[in-house]
PDB file of C-alpha atoms in Angstrom:
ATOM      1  CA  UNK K  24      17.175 127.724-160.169  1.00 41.00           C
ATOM      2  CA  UNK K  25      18.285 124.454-158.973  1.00 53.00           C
ATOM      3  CA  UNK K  26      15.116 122.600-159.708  1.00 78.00           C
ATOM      4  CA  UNK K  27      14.604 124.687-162.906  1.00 85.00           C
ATOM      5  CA  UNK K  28      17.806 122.687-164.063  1.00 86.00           C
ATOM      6  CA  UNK K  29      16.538 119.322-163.149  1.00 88.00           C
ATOM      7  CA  UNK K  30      13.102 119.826-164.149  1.00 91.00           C
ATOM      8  CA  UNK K  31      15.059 120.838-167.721  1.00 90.00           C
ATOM      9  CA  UNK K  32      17.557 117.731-167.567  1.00 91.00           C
ATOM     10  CA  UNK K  33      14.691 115.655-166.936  1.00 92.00           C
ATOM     11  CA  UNK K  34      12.954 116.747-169.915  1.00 93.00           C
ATOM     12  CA  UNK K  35      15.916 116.067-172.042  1.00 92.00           C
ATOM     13  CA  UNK K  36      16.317 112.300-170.634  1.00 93.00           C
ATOM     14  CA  UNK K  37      12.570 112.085-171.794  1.00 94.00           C
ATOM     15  CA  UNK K  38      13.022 113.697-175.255  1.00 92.00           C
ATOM     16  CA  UNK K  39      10.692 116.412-174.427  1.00 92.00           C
ATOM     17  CA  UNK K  40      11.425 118.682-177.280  1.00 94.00           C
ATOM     18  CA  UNK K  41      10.198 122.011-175.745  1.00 95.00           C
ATOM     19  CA  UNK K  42      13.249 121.067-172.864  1.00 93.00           C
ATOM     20  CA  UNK K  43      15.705 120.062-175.154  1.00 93.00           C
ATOM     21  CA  UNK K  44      14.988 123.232-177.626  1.00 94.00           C
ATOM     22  CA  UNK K  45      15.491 125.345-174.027  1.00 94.00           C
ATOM     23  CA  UNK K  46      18.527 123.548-173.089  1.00 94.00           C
ATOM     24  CA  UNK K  47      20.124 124.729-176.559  1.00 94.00           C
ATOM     25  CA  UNK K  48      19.291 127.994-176.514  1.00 94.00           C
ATOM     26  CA  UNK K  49      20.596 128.053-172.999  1.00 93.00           C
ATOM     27  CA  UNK K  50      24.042 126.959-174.107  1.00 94.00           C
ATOM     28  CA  UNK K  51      24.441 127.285-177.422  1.00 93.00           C
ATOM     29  CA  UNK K  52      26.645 130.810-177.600  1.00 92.00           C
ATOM     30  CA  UNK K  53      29.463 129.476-174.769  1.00 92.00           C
ATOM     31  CA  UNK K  54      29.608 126.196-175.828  1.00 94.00           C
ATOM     32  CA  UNK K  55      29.654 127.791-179.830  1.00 93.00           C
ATOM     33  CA  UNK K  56      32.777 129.588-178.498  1.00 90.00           C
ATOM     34  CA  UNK K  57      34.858 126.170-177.530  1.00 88.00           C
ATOM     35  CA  UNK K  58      33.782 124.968-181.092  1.00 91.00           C
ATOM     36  CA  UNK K  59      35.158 127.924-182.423  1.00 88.00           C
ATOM     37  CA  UNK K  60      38.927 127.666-180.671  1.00 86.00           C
ATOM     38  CA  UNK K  61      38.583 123.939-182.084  1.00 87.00           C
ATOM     39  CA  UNK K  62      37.631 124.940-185.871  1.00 87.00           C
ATOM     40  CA  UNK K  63      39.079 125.987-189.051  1.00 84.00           C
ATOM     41  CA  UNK K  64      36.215 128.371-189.107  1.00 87.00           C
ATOM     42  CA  UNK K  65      32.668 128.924-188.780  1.00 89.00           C
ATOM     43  CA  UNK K  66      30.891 126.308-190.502  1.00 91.00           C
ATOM     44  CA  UNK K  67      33.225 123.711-189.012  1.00 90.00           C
ATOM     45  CA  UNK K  68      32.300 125.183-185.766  1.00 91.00           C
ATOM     46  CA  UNK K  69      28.615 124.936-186.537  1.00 93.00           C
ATOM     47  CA  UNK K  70      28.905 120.885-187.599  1.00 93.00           C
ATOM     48  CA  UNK K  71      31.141 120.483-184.062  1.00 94.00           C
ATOM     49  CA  UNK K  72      28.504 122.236-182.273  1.00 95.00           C
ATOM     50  CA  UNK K  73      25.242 120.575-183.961  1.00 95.00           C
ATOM     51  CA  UNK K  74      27.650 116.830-183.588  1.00 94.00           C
ATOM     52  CA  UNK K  75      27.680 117.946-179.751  1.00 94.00           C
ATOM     53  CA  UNK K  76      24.295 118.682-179.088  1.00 94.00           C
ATOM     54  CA  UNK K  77      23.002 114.969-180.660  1.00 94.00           C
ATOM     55  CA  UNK K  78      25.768 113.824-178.222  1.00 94.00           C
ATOM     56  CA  UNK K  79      24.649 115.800-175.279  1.00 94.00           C
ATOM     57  CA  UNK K  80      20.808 115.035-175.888  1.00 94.00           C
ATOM     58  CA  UNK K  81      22.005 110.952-176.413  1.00 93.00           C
ATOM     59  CA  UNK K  82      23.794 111.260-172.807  1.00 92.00           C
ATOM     60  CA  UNK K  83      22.039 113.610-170.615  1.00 92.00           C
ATOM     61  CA  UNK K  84      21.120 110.745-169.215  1.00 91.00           C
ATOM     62  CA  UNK K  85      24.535 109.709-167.684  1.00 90.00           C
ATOM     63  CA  UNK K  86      24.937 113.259-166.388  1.00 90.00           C
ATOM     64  CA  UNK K  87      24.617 112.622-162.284  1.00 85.00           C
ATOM     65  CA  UNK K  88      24.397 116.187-160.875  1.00 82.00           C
ATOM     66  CA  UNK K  89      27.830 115.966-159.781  1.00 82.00           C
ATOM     67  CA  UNK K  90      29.153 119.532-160.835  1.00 84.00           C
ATOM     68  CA  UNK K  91      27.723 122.200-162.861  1.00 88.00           C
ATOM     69  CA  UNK K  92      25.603 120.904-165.963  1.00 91.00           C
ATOM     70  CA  UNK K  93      27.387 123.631-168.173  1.00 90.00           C
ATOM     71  CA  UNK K  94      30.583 121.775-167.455  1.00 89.00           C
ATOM     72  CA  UNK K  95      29.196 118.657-168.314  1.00 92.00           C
ATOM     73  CA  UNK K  96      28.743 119.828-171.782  1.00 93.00           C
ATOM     74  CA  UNK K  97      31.430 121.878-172.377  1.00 91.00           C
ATOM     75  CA  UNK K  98      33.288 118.114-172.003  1.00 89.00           C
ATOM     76  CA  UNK K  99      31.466 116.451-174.531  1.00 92.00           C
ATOM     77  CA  UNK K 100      31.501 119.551-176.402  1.00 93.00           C
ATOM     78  CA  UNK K 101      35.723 119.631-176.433  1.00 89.00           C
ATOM     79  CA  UNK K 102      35.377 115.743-177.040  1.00 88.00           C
ATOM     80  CA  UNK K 103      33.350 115.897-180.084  1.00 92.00           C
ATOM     81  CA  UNK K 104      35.844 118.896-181.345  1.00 89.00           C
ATOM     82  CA  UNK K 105      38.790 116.517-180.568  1.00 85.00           C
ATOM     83  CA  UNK K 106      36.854 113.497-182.225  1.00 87.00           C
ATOM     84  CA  UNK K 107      36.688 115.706-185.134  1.00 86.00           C
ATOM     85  CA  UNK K 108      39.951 116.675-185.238  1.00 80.00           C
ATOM     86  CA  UNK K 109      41.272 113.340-185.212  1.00 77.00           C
ATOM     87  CA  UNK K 110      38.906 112.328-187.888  1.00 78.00           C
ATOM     88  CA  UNK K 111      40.168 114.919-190.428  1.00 72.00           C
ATOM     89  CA  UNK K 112      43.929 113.627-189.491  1.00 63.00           C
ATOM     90  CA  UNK K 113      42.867 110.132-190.576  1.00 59.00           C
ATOM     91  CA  UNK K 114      41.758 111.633-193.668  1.00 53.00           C
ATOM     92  CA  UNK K 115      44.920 112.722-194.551  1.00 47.00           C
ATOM     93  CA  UNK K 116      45.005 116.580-193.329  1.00 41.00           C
ATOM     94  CA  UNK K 117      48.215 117.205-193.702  1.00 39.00           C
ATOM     95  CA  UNK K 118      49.969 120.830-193.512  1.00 38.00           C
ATOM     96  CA  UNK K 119      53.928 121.495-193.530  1.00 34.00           C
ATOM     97  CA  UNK K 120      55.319 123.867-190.621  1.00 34.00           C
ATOM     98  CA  UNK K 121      58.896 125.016-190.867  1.00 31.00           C
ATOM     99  CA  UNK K 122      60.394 125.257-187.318  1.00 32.00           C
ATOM    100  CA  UNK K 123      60.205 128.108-185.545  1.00 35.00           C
ATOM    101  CA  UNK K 124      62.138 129.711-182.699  1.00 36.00           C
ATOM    102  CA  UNK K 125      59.998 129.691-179.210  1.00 40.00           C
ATOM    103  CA  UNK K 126      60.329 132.658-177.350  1.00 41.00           C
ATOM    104  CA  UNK K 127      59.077 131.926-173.894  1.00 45.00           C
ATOM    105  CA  UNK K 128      58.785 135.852-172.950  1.00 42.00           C
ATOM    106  CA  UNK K 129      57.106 136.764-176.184  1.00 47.00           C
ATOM    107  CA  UNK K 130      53.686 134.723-175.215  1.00 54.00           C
ATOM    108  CA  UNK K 131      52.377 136.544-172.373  1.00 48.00           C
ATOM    109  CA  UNK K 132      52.892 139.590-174.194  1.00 45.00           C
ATOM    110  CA  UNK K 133      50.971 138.043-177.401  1.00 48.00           C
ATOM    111  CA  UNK K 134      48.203 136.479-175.356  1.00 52.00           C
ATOM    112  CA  UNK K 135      48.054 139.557-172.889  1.00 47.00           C
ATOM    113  CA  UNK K 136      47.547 141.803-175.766  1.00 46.00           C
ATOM    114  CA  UNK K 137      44.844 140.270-178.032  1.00 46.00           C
ATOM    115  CA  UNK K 138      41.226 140.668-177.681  1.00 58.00           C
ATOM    116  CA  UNK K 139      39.542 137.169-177.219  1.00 62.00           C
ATOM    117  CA  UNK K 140      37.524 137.802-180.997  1.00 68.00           C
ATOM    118  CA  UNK K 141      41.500 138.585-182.924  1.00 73.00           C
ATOM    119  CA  UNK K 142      43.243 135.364-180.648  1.00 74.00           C
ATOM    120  CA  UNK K 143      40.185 133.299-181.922  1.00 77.00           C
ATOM    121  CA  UNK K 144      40.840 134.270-185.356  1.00 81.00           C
ATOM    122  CA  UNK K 145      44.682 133.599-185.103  1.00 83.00           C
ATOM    123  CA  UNK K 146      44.099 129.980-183.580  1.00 85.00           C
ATOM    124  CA  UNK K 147      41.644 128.736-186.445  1.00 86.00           C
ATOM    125  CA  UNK K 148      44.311 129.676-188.358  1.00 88.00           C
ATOM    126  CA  UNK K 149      46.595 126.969-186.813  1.00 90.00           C
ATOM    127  CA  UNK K 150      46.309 123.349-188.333  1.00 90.00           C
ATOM    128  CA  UNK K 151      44.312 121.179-186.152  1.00 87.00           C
ATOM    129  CA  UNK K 152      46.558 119.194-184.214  1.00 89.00           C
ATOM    130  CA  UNK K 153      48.632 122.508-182.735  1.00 91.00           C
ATOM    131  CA  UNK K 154      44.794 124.016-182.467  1.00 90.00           C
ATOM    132  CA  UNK K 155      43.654 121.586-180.146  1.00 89.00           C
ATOM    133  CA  UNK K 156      46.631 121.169-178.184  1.00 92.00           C
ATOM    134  CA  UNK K 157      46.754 125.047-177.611  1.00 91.00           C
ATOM    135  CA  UNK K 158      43.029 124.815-176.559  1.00 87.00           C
ATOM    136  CA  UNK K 159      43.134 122.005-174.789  1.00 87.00           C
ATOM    137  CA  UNK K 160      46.563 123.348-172.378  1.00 89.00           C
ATOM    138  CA  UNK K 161      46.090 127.271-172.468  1.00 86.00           C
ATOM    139  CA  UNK K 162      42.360 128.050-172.446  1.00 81.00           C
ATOM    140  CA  UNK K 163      40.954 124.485-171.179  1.00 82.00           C
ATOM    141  CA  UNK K 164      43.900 124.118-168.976  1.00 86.00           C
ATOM    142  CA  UNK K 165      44.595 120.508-169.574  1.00 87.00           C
ATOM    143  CA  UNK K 166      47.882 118.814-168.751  1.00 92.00           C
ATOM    144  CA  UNK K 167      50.180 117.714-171.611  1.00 92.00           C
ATOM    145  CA  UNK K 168      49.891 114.055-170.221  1.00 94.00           C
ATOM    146  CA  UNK K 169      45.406 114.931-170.180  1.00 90.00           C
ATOM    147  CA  UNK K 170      46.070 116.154-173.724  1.00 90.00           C
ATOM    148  CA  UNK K 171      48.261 112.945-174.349  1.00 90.00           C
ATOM    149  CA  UNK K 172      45.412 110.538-173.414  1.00 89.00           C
ATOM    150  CA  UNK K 173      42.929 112.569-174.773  1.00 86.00           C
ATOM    151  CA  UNK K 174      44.988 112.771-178.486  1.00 86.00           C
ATOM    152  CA  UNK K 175      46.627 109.409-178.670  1.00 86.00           C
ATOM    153  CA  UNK K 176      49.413 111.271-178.444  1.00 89.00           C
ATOM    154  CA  UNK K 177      53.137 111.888-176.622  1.00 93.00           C
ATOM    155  CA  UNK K 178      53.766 114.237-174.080  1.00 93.00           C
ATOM    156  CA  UNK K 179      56.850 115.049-176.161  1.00 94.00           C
ATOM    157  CA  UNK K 180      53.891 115.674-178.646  1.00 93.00           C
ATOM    158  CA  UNK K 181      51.916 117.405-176.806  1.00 92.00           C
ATOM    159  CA  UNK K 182      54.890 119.641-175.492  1.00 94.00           C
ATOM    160  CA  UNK K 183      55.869 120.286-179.424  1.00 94.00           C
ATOM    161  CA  UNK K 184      52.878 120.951-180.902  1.00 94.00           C
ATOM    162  CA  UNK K 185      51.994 123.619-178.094  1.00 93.00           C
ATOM    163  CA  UNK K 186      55.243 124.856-178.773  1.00 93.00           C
ATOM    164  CA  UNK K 187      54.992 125.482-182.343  1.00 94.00           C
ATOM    165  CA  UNK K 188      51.370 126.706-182.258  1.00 92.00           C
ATOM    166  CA  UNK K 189      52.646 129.370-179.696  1.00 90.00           C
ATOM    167  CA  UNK K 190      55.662 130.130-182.210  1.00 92.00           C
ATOM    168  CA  UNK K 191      53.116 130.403-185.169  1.00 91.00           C
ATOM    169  CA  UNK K 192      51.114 132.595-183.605  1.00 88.00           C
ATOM    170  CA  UNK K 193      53.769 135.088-182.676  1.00 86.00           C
ATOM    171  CA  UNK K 194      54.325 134.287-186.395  1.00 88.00           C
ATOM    172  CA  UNK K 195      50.886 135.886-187.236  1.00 85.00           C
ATOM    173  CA  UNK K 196      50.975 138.246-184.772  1.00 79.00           C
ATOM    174  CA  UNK K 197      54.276 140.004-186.038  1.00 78.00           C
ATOM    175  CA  UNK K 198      52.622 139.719-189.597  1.00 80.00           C
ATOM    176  CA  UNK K 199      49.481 141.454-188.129  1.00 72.00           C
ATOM    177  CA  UNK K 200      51.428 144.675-186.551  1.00 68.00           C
ATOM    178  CA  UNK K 201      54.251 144.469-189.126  1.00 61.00           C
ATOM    179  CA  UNK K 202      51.773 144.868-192.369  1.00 54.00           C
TER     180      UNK K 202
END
């Protein structure tokens, strides 16, 4: 299996196309799935995930065999969905949120209770900023200072934004059950 990989990553670093046309199809449904948590919906997802793969075929050359090759990509795959975030803030996507209580005992019940497909669907659903940041700290498991760096953000922005993409999706949640 080992040399299967290399034999594959060398292919890539020589623009074989056969290689890099297997190296897709290997990965393209779990790394689809982080573009997914990062996007508005599917078509964004798609462009994320079609950005990512010119990004992974450009670099698979810097990629040392030091950990699994899968998470080698899923990096640049949550870095191009994070590059794309911040590009649409830059454009001016902007989206009003009235506060909302946090309920700290309410989120493992909302989280425990979802299937992965209806929790997708609820976080593209969040604006793009609280998407990432819930991504990046809940499913990822990123630390609010990682996120920070990663954002150009605060902590304290971090720690808010997680905070009110939690609330809003207890928001949605209630809606859901309620009607």
């Amino acid at each position: 299996m080992e040399s299967d990989e290399k034999k594959l990553i060398n292919g890539c670093v020589k623009k074989d196309k056969k290689a890099q046309r297997q190296l897709y199809e290997l990965y393209k449904v779990s790394l689809f799935r982080i573009c997914l948590r990062y996007a508005k919906d599917r078509p964004e997802a798609e462009d994320i995930l079609q950005d990512g793969f010119v990004k992974i075929m450009a670099d698979i050359h810097q990629y040392r065999g030091e950990g699994a090759l899968g998470g080698w990509m899923r990096r640049v795959m949550v870095n191009t969905a994070l590059q794309h975030i911040r590009k649409q803030n830059r454009q001016g996507y902007t989206v009003e949120i009235t506060e909302i209580a946090d309920t700290h005992q309410a989120d493992e019940v909302i989280l425990s209770d979802l299937r992965a497909k209806a929790l997708t669907q609820l976080i593209q659903k969040l604006p793009p900023g609280y998407r990432a940041v819930f991504n990046m700290y809940v499913i990822e498991g990123f630390s609010h200072k990682e996120i920070a760096e990663q954002m150009e953000v605060t902590e304290s922005t971090s720690k808010s934004q997680l905070s009110k993409a939690k609330a809003m999706l207890r928001k949605m949640l209630e809606r859901n059950l309620v009607g």
